[in-house]
Amino acid sequence: FLFLNTLPAAEKADISKRLGAGEIVAGRMQSSVPKGTAFEVPSGEIHHWWGAVLLKNTRLEKLLEFLQDYDHHAGKFADVERSRLISRDGDHYRFFFRLRRTKAIVTAYYNTDQECKYARHGTNRLSSESQAVRIAEIEDAGKAAERELPPGNDRGFLWRLASWWRFEQRGPDVLIELESASLSRDIPYVARVIPGVSSYIRSTPKESLESVLASIRQEMLKR
């Protein structure tokens, strides 16, 4: 169920120790999906990361209550400026997020429509899969001339986004794993066209994943 449990014993023990000490652990995923698949993305680059955090003295149901409150995610996650639940059908949620991602001199804003499906695995495990079904970068965000750029016809920082979550109740604590994959324009092209953005494209997926996990931990500590 957990990616952590697939790691070599020594690596698993080290990460478990770091999680118990309060760290947020993150690393790049090396395998393809499905395993053994070989493929290329013309003019694009896939960013595949995994991260985990241990929430002390937290109940799974309380965490789920927070995560599914999509009307109020804005302001509780660093990247989310606006949020709204669009619809719900059982454990299938559809919602809107306006995202703001910034690093150094580069800031990008997006209007995104996303959906998330939750699934239970016994009494102490839960998983979810989420996907951005529409991503539109915003030009001149916050100004009178603000407008959406046609999806896919923009600076190419974020073209696709999907994530897989795994939650496990461990006694009084909850372990969260977040696996995220995103698609951007390839680095060589962008480096030629827009100076200084190669580091933005390569580092932002990891930093965003860590920020999401940190925001969840902070919010659950308040509760």
XYZ file of N, CA and C in Angstrom:
669
model
N 0.836 -1.203 0.000
C 0.000 0.000 0.000
C 0.867 1.247 0.000
N 1.898 1.266 0.850
C 2.783 2.421 0.942
C 4.023 2.240 0.081
N 4.430 3.302 -0.591
C 5.689 3.267 -1.327
C 6.851 3.040 -0.363
N 6.737 3.583 0.830
C 7.780 3.420 1.846
C 8.118 1.952 2.072
N 7.102 1.097 2.001
C 7.316 -0.325 2.279
C 8.001 -1.072 1.137
N 8.166 -0.425 -0.002
C 8.859 -1.060 -1.130
C 10.345 -0.769 -1.128
N 10.797 0.099 -0.237
C 12.195 0.506 -0.221
C 13.057 -0.530 0.493
N 14.361 -0.561 0.199
C 15.275 -1.441 0.939
C 15.193 -1.162 2.428
N 15.443 -2.177 3.244
C 15.240 -2.080 4.691
C 15.983 -0.903 5.317
N 17.244 -0.700 4.924
C 18.032 0.373 5.528
C 17.466 1.736 5.173
N 17.067 1.915 3.911
C 16.503 3.191 3.479
C 15.153 3.442 4.145
N 14.344 2.394 4.235
C 13.045 2.518 4.898
C 13.220 2.910 6.359
N 14.173 2.292 7.056
C 14.413 2.590 8.464
C 14.864 4.031 8.642
N 15.737 4.509 7.734
C 16.228 5.889 7.816
C 15.100 6.887 7.610
N 14.273 6.658 6.600
C 13.164 7.571 6.324
C 12.151 7.547 7.467
N 11.863 6.366 7.992
C 10.913 6.254 9.109
C 11.414 7.029 10.319
N 12.707 6.967 10.561
C 13.298 7.708 11.676
C 13.159 9.203 11.466
N 13.421 9.658 10.245
C 13.309 11.088 9.930
C 11.862 11.566 10.042
N 10.923 10.736 9.582
C 9.509 11.099 9.706
C 9.104 11.196 11.169
N 9.576 10.251 11.976
C 9.260 10.274 13.406
C 9.828 11.484 14.109
N 10.929 12.026 13.548
C 11.554 13.224 14.130
C 10.902 14.508 13.649
N 9.887 14.386 12.785
C 9.152 15.573 12.349
C 9.547 16.104 10.991
N 10.413 15.400 10.269
C 10.824 15.871 8.946
C 9.757 15.583 7.899
N 9.772 16.409 6.852
C 9.050 16.094 5.627
C 10.084 15.533 4.661
N 9.857 14.319 4.194
C 10.818 13.635 3.328
C 10.304 13.679 1.894
N 11.190 13.995 0.942
C 10.802 14.044 -0.465
C 11.943 13.540 -1.326
N 11.601 12.886 -2.428
C 12.612 12.387 -3.348
C 12.039 12.187 -4.730
N 12.902 12.180 -5.712
C 12.477 11.976 -7.094
C 12.191 10.498 -7.346
N 11.094 10.222 -8.020
C 10.759 8.857 -8.412
C 11.545 8.510 -9.670
N 12.142 7.324 -9.676
C 12.992 6.921 -10.788
C 12.303 5.969 -11.756
N 11.271 5.290 -11.303
C 10.624 4.279 -12.149
C 9.561 4.911 -13.040
N 9.240 4.231 -14.126
C 8.190 4.693 -15.022
C 6.861 4.062 -14.614
N 5.790 4.617 -15.147
C 4.447 4.087 -14.887
C 3.781 3.800 -16.225
N 3.383 2.546 -16.521
C 3.642 1.331 -15.745
C 5.134 0.973 -15.737
N 5.523 0.126 -14.794
C 6.922 -0.252 -14.660
C 7.434 -0.887 -15.951
N 8.661 -0.529 -16.308
C 9.285 -1.096 -17.491
C 8.925 -0.395 -18.786
N 8.027 0.573 -18.735
C 7.618 1.290 -19.935
C 8.697 2.291 -20.341
N 9.024 2.322 -21.597
C 9.982 3.297 -22.122
C 9.239 4.258 -23.043
N 9.373 5.532 -22.818
C 8.681 6.505 -23.653
C 9.397 7.845 -23.587
N 9.115 8.691 -24.550
C 9.646 10.038 -24.579
C 8.499 11.020 -24.736
N 8.692 12.244 -24.265
C 7.690 13.292 -24.420
C 8.308 14.381 -25.287
N 7.982 14.430 -26.565
C 8.569 15.461 -27.433
C 8.303 16.867 -26.904
N 9.356 17.644 -26.759
C 9.272 19.048 -26.325
C 8.764 19.191 -24.901
N 8.730 18.089 -24.138
C 8.226 18.169 -22.773
C 9.120 17.441 -21.786
N 8.837 17.646 -20.494
C 9.573 16.975 -19.429
C 8.616 16.611 -18.303
N 8.721 15.362 -17.816
C 7.876 14.890 -16.722
C 8.633 15.017 -15.400
N 7.958 15.525 -14.397
C 8.533 15.686 -13.063
C 7.750 14.785 -12.106
N 8.386 13.741 -11.601
C 7.710 12.718 -10.801
C 8.376 12.660 -9.427
N 7.624 13.028 -8.388
C 8.173 13.130 -7.033
C 7.301 12.379 -6.042
N 7.929 12.011 -4.947
C 7.232 11.354 -3.829
C 7.620 12.067 -2.540
N 6.654 12.213 -1.628
C 6.944 12.830 -0.340
C 6.084 12.221 0.746
N 6.511 12.401 1.986
C 5.761 11.839 3.111
C 5.922 12.718 4.339
N 4.916 12.660 5.204
C 4.950 13.357 6.486
C 4.132 12.542 7.483
N 4.551 12.567 8.738
C 3.821 11.880 9.800
C 3.110 12.913 10.653
N 1.789 12.800 10.726
C 0.991 13.722 11.532
C 0.774 13.109 12.909
N 1.308 13.757 13.929
C 1.191 13.237 15.287
C -0.197 13.552 15.866
N -0.720 12.601 16.615
C -1.993 12.780 17.328
C -3.108 13.269 16.395
N -3.282 12.542 15.308
C -4.277 12.902 14.290
C -5.114 11.680 13.956
N -6.389 11.909 13.751
C -7.272 10.828 13.331
C -7.553 10.954 11.832
N -7.631 9.828 11.173
C -7.849 9.799 9.738
C -9.133 10.527 9.346
N -10.185 10.346 10.112
C -11.461 10.974 9.785
C -11.370 12.501 9.881
N -10.613 12.997 10.857
C -10.446 14.439 11.009
C -9.654 15.010 9.842
N -8.635 14.279 9.416
C -7.840 14.705 8.272
C -8.686 14.719 7.006
N -9.486 13.687 6.814
C -10.335 13.594 5.636
C -11.341 14.747 5.592
N -11.862 15.096 6.736
C -12.807 16.213 6.830
C -12.180 17.500 6.307
N -10.920 17.725 6.656
C -10.215 18.913 6.189
C -9.925 18.845 4.688
N -9.415 17.714 4.223
C -9.013 17.595 2.829
C -10.190 17.752 1.874
N -11.359 17.288 2.273
C -12.521 17.331 1.387
C -13.315 18.638 1.485
N -12.832 19.566 2.284
C -13.489 20.875 2.423
C -12.929 21.831 1.374
N -13.186 21.533 0.105
C -12.562 22.264 -0.989
C -12.995 23.726 -1.074
N -14.128 24.059 -0.515
C -14.565 25.455 -0.514
C -13.637 26.342 0.311
N -12.856 25.754 1.209
C -12.049 26.551 2.133
C -10.560 26.211 2.095
N -10.065 25.709 0.976
C -8.637 25.429 0.860
C -7.811 26.683 0.628
N -8.414 27.712 0.041
C -7.689 28.959 -0.199
C -7.204 29.540 1.123
N -5.951 29.950 1.148
C -5.377 30.528 2.352
C -4.801 29.507 3.306
N -5.144 28.239 3.124
C -4.611 27.185 3.981
C -3.483 26.417 3.298
N -3.372 26.602 1.981
C -2.259 26.057 1.212
C -1.564 27.232 0.525
N -0.239 27.249 0.579
C 0.506 28.388 0.067
C 0.237 28.645 -1.417
N 0.002 27.588 -2.190
C -0.180 27.739 -3.640
C -1.609 28.094 -4.036
N -2.565 27.938 -3.124
C -3.977 28.076 -3.492
C -4.502 29.456 -3.108
N -4.817 30.276 -4.122
C -5.352 31.618 -3.886
C -6.867 31.624 -3.765
N -7.531 30.785 -4.556
C -8.991 30.685 -4.519
C -9.361 29.214 -4.666
N -10.474 28.837 -4.057
C -10.912 27.446 -4.156
C -12.430 27.386 -4.093
N -12.972 26.387 -4.782
C -14.433 26.234 -4.803
C -14.786 24.806 -5.173
N -15.675 24.204 -4.409
C -16.198 22.887 -4.767
C -17.191 23.063 -5.908
N -16.982 22.328 -6.995
C -17.878 22.400 -8.148
C -18.998 21.383 -8.019
N -18.642 20.141 -7.665
C -19.660 19.108 -7.523
C -19.101 17.946 -6.714
N -20.027 17.133 -6.195
C -19.647 15.921 -5.477
C -20.603 14.807 -5.841
N -20.041 13.643 -6.117
C -20.828 12.444 -6.382
C -20.208 11.319 -5.563
N -20.741 11.103 -4.356
C -20.164 10.105 -3.462
C -18.752 10.488 -3.062
N -17.769 9.649 -3.397
C -16.376 9.917 -3.070
C -15.619 10.582 -4.216
N -16.350 11.084 -5.199
C -15.752 11.755 -6.353
C -16.038 13.253 -6.258
N -14.978 14.044 -6.151
C -15.100 15.489 -5.985
C -14.538 16.194 -7.211
N -15.189 17.268 -7.600
C -14.686 18.133 -8.670
C -14.601 19.546 -8.097
N -13.471 20.220 -8.313
C -13.269 21.511 -7.654
C -12.399 22.433 -8.505
N -12.446 23.719 -8.157
C -11.655 24.748 -8.840
C -10.587 25.273 -7.894
N -9.363 25.366 -8.383
C -8.268 26.000 -7.657
C -7.644 27.064 -8.554
N -7.445 28.254 -7.996
C -6.559 29.236 -8.636
C -5.213 29.110 -7.935
N -4.188 28.745 -8.697
C -2.877 28.467 -8.132
C -1.900 29.602 -8.418
N -1.017 29.827 -7.463
C 0.078 30.783 -7.634
C 1.362 30.078 -7.248
N 2.290 29.990 -8.193
C 3.574 29.346 -7.932
C 4.685 30.328 -8.277
N 5.581 30.519 -7.321
C 6.626 31.521 -7.521
C 7.971 31.001 -7.055
N 9.017 31.451 -7.727
C 10.394 31.151 -7.343
C 11.279 32.227 -7.952
N 12.051 32.893 -7.094
C 12.952 33.952 -7.542
C 12.161 34.989 -8.351
N 12.549 35.199 -9.610
C 11.921 36.262 -10.402
C 10.713 35.771 -11.194
N 10.401 34.485 -11.096
C 9.322 33.922 -11.916
C 8.109 33.594 -11.056
N 6.956 34.121 -11.444
C 5.688 33.795 -10.788
C 4.674 33.423 -11.865
N 3.959 32.354 -11.619
C 2.948 31.908 -12.586
C 1.628 31.674 -11.860
N 0.540 32.056 -12.497
C -0.807 31.872 -11.960
C -1.588 30.973 -12.911
N -2.449 30.133 -12.331
C -3.241 29.206 -13.139
C -4.666 29.118 -12.611
N -5.609 29.028 -13.519
C -6.955 28.576 -13.190
C -7.020 27.091 -13.525
N -7.410 26.283 -12.548
C -7.435 24.838 -12.771
C -8.766 24.243 -12.332
N -9.279 23.323 -13.136
C -10.387 22.471 -12.732
C -9.792 21.107 -12.425
N -10.097 20.568 -11.241
C -9.505 19.314 -10.829
C -10.577 18.366 -10.306
N -10.239 17.097 -10.294
C -11.144 16.110 -9.721
C -10.351 15.129 -8.875
N -10.992 14.598 -7.862
C -10.329 13.685 -6.936
C -11.298 12.575 -6.539
N -10.801 11.331 -6.566
C -11.585 10.173 -6.155
C -10.918 9.513 -4.954
N -11.712 9.250 -3.917
C -11.210 8.636 -2.688
C -11.633 7.176 -2.626
N -10.794 6.368 -1.993
C -11.115 4.947 -1.823
C -10.621 4.481 -0.467
N -11.431 3.684 0.229
C -11.051 3.143 1.538
C -10.476 1.735 1.371
N -9.522 1.417 2.222
C -8.885 0.100 2.214
C -8.864 -0.406 3.657
N -9.987 -0.928 4.095
C -10.098 -1.337 5.486
C -10.390 -0.145 6.380
N -10.122 -0.301 7.661
C -10.475 0.737 8.640
C -9.374 1.767 8.855
N -8.144 1.442 8.473
C -7.042 2.353 8.805
C -6.275 2.848 7.584
N -6.816 2.601 6.385
C -6.116 3.049 5.185
C -7.084 3.722 4.217
N -6.571 4.729 3.555
C -7.362 5.502 2.605
C -6.431 5.959 1.491
N -6.938 6.023 0.267
C -6.151 6.543 -0.837
C -7.011 7.469 -1.686
N -6.358 8.265 -2.513
C -7.083 9.109 -3.455
C -6.222 9.349 -4.684
N -6.890 9.638 -5.787
C -6.228 9.997 -7.037
C -6.829 11.314 -7.505
N -5.981 12.270 -7.830
C -6.482 13.555 -8.311
C -5.800 13.930 -9.611
N -6.518 14.699 -10.412
C -6.006 15.102 -11.715
C -6.573 16.464 -12.071
N -5.713 17.312 -12.626
C -6.180 18.581 -13.172
C -6.698 18.320 -14.576
N -7.992 18.494 -14.768
C -8.595 18.213 -16.075
C -8.533 19.433 -16.979
N -8.230 20.589 -16.383
C -8.043 21.813 -17.180
C -7.057 22.721 -16.459
N -6.036 23.190 -17.179
C -5.041 24.104 -16.632
C -4.886 25.261 -17.602
N -5.139 26.487 -17.138
C -4.992 27.674 -17.982
C -4.127 28.689 -17.251
N -2.966 29.014 -17.828
C -2.120 30.032 -17.220
C -2.774 31.408 -17.378
N -2.598 32.266 -16.374
C -3.215 33.587 -16.371
C -2.164 34.638 -16.701
N -2.472 35.463 -17.663
C -1.587 36.566 -18.042
C -2.043 37.841 -17.345
N -1.081 38.628 -16.849
C -1.374 39.881 -16.141
C -2.310 39.638 -14.953
N -1.990 38.629 -14.148
C -2.829 38.262 -13.000
C -2.987 39.437 -12.047
N -4.226 39.676 -11.603
C -4.510 40.734 -10.655
C -4.670 42.106 -11.267
N -4.483 42.226 -12.566
C -4.615 43.518 -13.246
C -5.925 43.560 -14.022
N -6.289 44.770 -14.458
C -7.540 44.921 -15.206
C -7.505 44.136 -16.505
N -6.299 43.966 -17.037
C -6.155 43.262 -18.318
C -5.981 41.759 -18.147
N -6.197 41.231 -16.939
C -6.012 39.801 -16.682
C -6.827 38.958 -17.653
N -6.184 37.898 -18.158
C -6.898 36.987 -19.061
C -6.260 35.610 -19.009
N -7.058 34.603 -19.325
C -6.556 33.251 -19.429
C -5.904 33.044 -20.788
N -4.748 32.398 -20.792
C -4.138 31.973 -22.035
C -4.740 30.631 -22.444
N -4.823 30.348 -23.730
C -5.378 29.057 -24.148
C -4.574 27.912 -23.536
N -5.232 26.918 -22.934
C -4.505 25.795 -22.331
C -3.496 25.182 -23.307
N -2.268 25.041 -22.848
C -1.214 24.483 -23.676
C -0.487 25.500 -24.523
N -1.031 26.708 -24.642
C -0.408 27.749 -25.457
C 0.045 28.873 -24.525
N 1.065 28.554 -23.709
C 1.517 29.491 -22.684
C 3.016 29.316 -22.505
N 3.539 29.677 -21.329
C 4.979 29.566 -21.111
C 5.434 28.135 -20.871
N 4.495 27.247 -20.643
C 4.847 25.834 -20.559
C 5.361 25.362 -19.222
N 5.114 26.117 -18.148
C 5.583 25.705 -16.822
C 4.777 24.526 -16.276
N 3.483 24.490 -16.599
C 2.612 23.440 -16.064
C 1.542 23.107 -17.090
N 1.700 21.951 -17.738
C 0.739 21.524 -18.745
C -0.191 20.429 -18.238
N 0.324 19.555 -17.379
C -0.494 18.476 -16.807
C -0.112 18.306 -15.344
N -1.040 17.808 -14.551
C -0.774 17.600 -13.131
C -1.655 16.467 -12.612
N -1.029 15.492 -11.961
C -1.763 14.381 -11.336
C -1.074 14.019 -10.038
N -1.836 13.487 -9.099
C -1.228 13.084 -7.823
C -1.967 11.885 -7.253
N -1.230 11.116 -6.478
C -1.749 9.911 -5.825
C -1.414 10.006 -4.346
N -2.431 9.902 -3.517
C -2.274 10.044 -2.073
C -2.523 8.705 -1.382
N -1.777 8.458 -0.316
C -1.997 7.271 0.515
C -1.939 7.708 1.983
N -2.931 7.294 2.749
C -3.038 7.674 4.154
C -3.153 6.410 5.000
N -2.389 6.346 6.071
C -2.441 5.170 6.946
C -2.446 5.602 8.404
N -3.473 5.151 9.129
C -3.528 5.400 10.565
C -2.565 4.458 11.267
N -1.643 5.027 12.046
C -0.651 4.238 12.788
C -0.777 4.583 14.270
N -1.636 3.862 14.959
C -1.890 4.200 16.355
C -2.500 5.582 16.437
N -1.888 6.503 17.199
C -2.458 7.847 17.326
C -2.066 8.770 16.180
N -1.231 8.298 15.236
C -0.688 9.152 14.182
C -1.191 8.717 12.804
N -1.037 9.620 11.828
C -1.382 9.320 10.435
C -0.167 9.591 9.564
N 0.197 8.601 8.757
C 1.265 8.770 7.777
C 0.633 9.130 6.437
N 1.127 10.213 5.832
C 0.658 10.641 4.518
C 1.775 10.449 3.510
N 1.456 9.834 2.387
C 2.350 9.792 1.241
C 1.680 10.535 0.085
N 2.451 11.382 -0.573
C 1.962 12.109 -1.739
C 2.916 11.857 -2.898
N 2.386 11.329 -3.978
C 3.150 11.113 -5.201
C 2.580 12.029 -6.272
N 3.436 12.817 -6.886
C 2.967 13.833 -7.819
C 3.719 13.744 -9.139
N 2.999 13.895 -10.234
C 3.608 13.930 -11.560
C 3.064 15.132 -12.327
N 3.962 15.888 -12.930
C 3.543 17.041 -13.721
C 4.328 17.076 -15.026
N 3.780 17.793 -15.996
C 4.386 17.906 -17.320
C 4.642 19.375 -17.621
N 5.863 19.669 -18.057
C 6.217 21.030 -18.453
C 6.868 20.996 -19.833
N 7.081 22.164 -20.392
C 7.882 22.266 -21.599
C 9.302 21.807 -21.282
N 10.001 21.304 -22.263
C 11.359 20.829 -22.010
C 12.284 21.989 -21.647
N 13.281 21.707 -20.816
C 14.177 22.732 -20.288
C 15.021 23.407 -21.365
N 15.667 22.673 -22.274
C 16.524 23.354 -23.253
C 15.805 24.450 -24.023
N 14.554 24.180 -24.438
C 13.815 25.187 -25.203
C 13.553 26.422 -24.346
N 13.048 26.211 -23.128
C 12.698 27.330 -22.268
C 13.936 28.125 -21.889
N 15.060 27.430 -21.653
C 16.288 28.114 -21.262
C 16.738 29.082 -22.355
N 16.450 28.738 -23.601
C 16.824 29.622 -24.701
C 15.874 30.798 -24.817
N 14.602 30.553 -24.551
C 13.581 31.573 -24.797
C 13.384 32.497 -23.592
N 13.356 31.929 -22.383
C 13.079 32.712 -21.176
C 14.232 32.508 -20.193
N 15.131 33.452 -20.063
C 16.283 33.292 -19.159
C 15.844 33.078 -17.712
N 16.547 32.192 -17.022
C 16.360 32.027 -15.581
C 15.218 31.150 -15.152
N 14.566 30.432 -16.083
C 13.404 29.653 -15.669
C 13.679 28.158 -15.576
N 14.859 27.705 -16.006
C 15.120 26.266 -15.935
C 15.092 25.774 -14.493
N 15.655 26.586 -13.558
C 15.627 26.190 -12.146
C 14.205 26.222 -11.603
N 13.383 27.147 -12.106
C 11.979 27.231 -11.685
C 11.256 25.939 -12.052
N 11.419 25.505 -13.296
C 10.687 24.329 -13.771
C 11.126 23.076 -13.026
N 12.430 22.922 -12.779
C 12.920 21.686 -12.187
C 12.723 21.641 -10.676
N 12.756 22.782 -9.993
C 12.680 22.761 -8.532
C 11.271 22.987 -7.998
N 10.414 23.650 -8.751
C 9.078 23.980 -8.249
C 8.227 22.746 -7.941
N 8.233 21.668 -8.751
C 7.411 20.501 -8.387
C 7.747 19.937 -7.011
N 9.025 19.807 -6.679
C 9.429 19.295 -5.369
C 9.023 20.266 -4.258
N 9.286 21.548 -4.463
C 8.968 22.535 -3.448
C 7.466 22.642 -3.227
N 6.688 22.506 -4.290
C 5.234 22.550 -4.161
C 4.731 21.351 -3.376
N 5.280 20.161 -3.648
C 4.895 18.956 -2.908
C 5.202 19.116 -1.420
N 6.396 19.607 -1.100
C 6.770 19.811 0.299
C 5.876 20.854 0.963
N 5.511 21.887 0.209
C 4.646 22.938 0.746
C 3.258 22.403 1.075
N 2.720 21.535 0.212
C 1.400 20.943 0.453
C 1.416 20.123 1.740
N 2.432 19.287 1.905
C 2.522 18.444 3.104
C 2.712 19.295 4.356
N 3.522 20.352 4.250
C 3.735 21.242 5.391
C 2.448 21.972 5.764
N 1.677 22.376 4.760
C 0.419 23.082 5.023
C -0.580 22.173 5.725
N -0.647 20.912 5.287
C -1.549 19.962 5.937
C -1.153 19.760 7.397
N 0.134 19.572 7.645
C 0.589 19.369 9.017
C 0.269 20.593 9.889
N 0.504 21.771 9.352
C 0.233 22.986 10.107
C -1.250 23.102 10.440
N -2.099 22.805 9.458
C -3.542 22.917 9.680
C -4.029 21.892 10.700
N -3.513 20.670 10.646
C -3.940 19.644 11.586
C -3.430 19.929 12.996
N -2.287 20.572 13.110
C -1.805 20.981 14.433
C -2.764 21.987 15.068
N -3.326 22.874 14.252
C -4.288 23.855 14.750
C -5.537 23.161 15.297
N -5.865 22.023 14.691
C -7.122 21.338 15.029
C -6.954 20.371 16.180
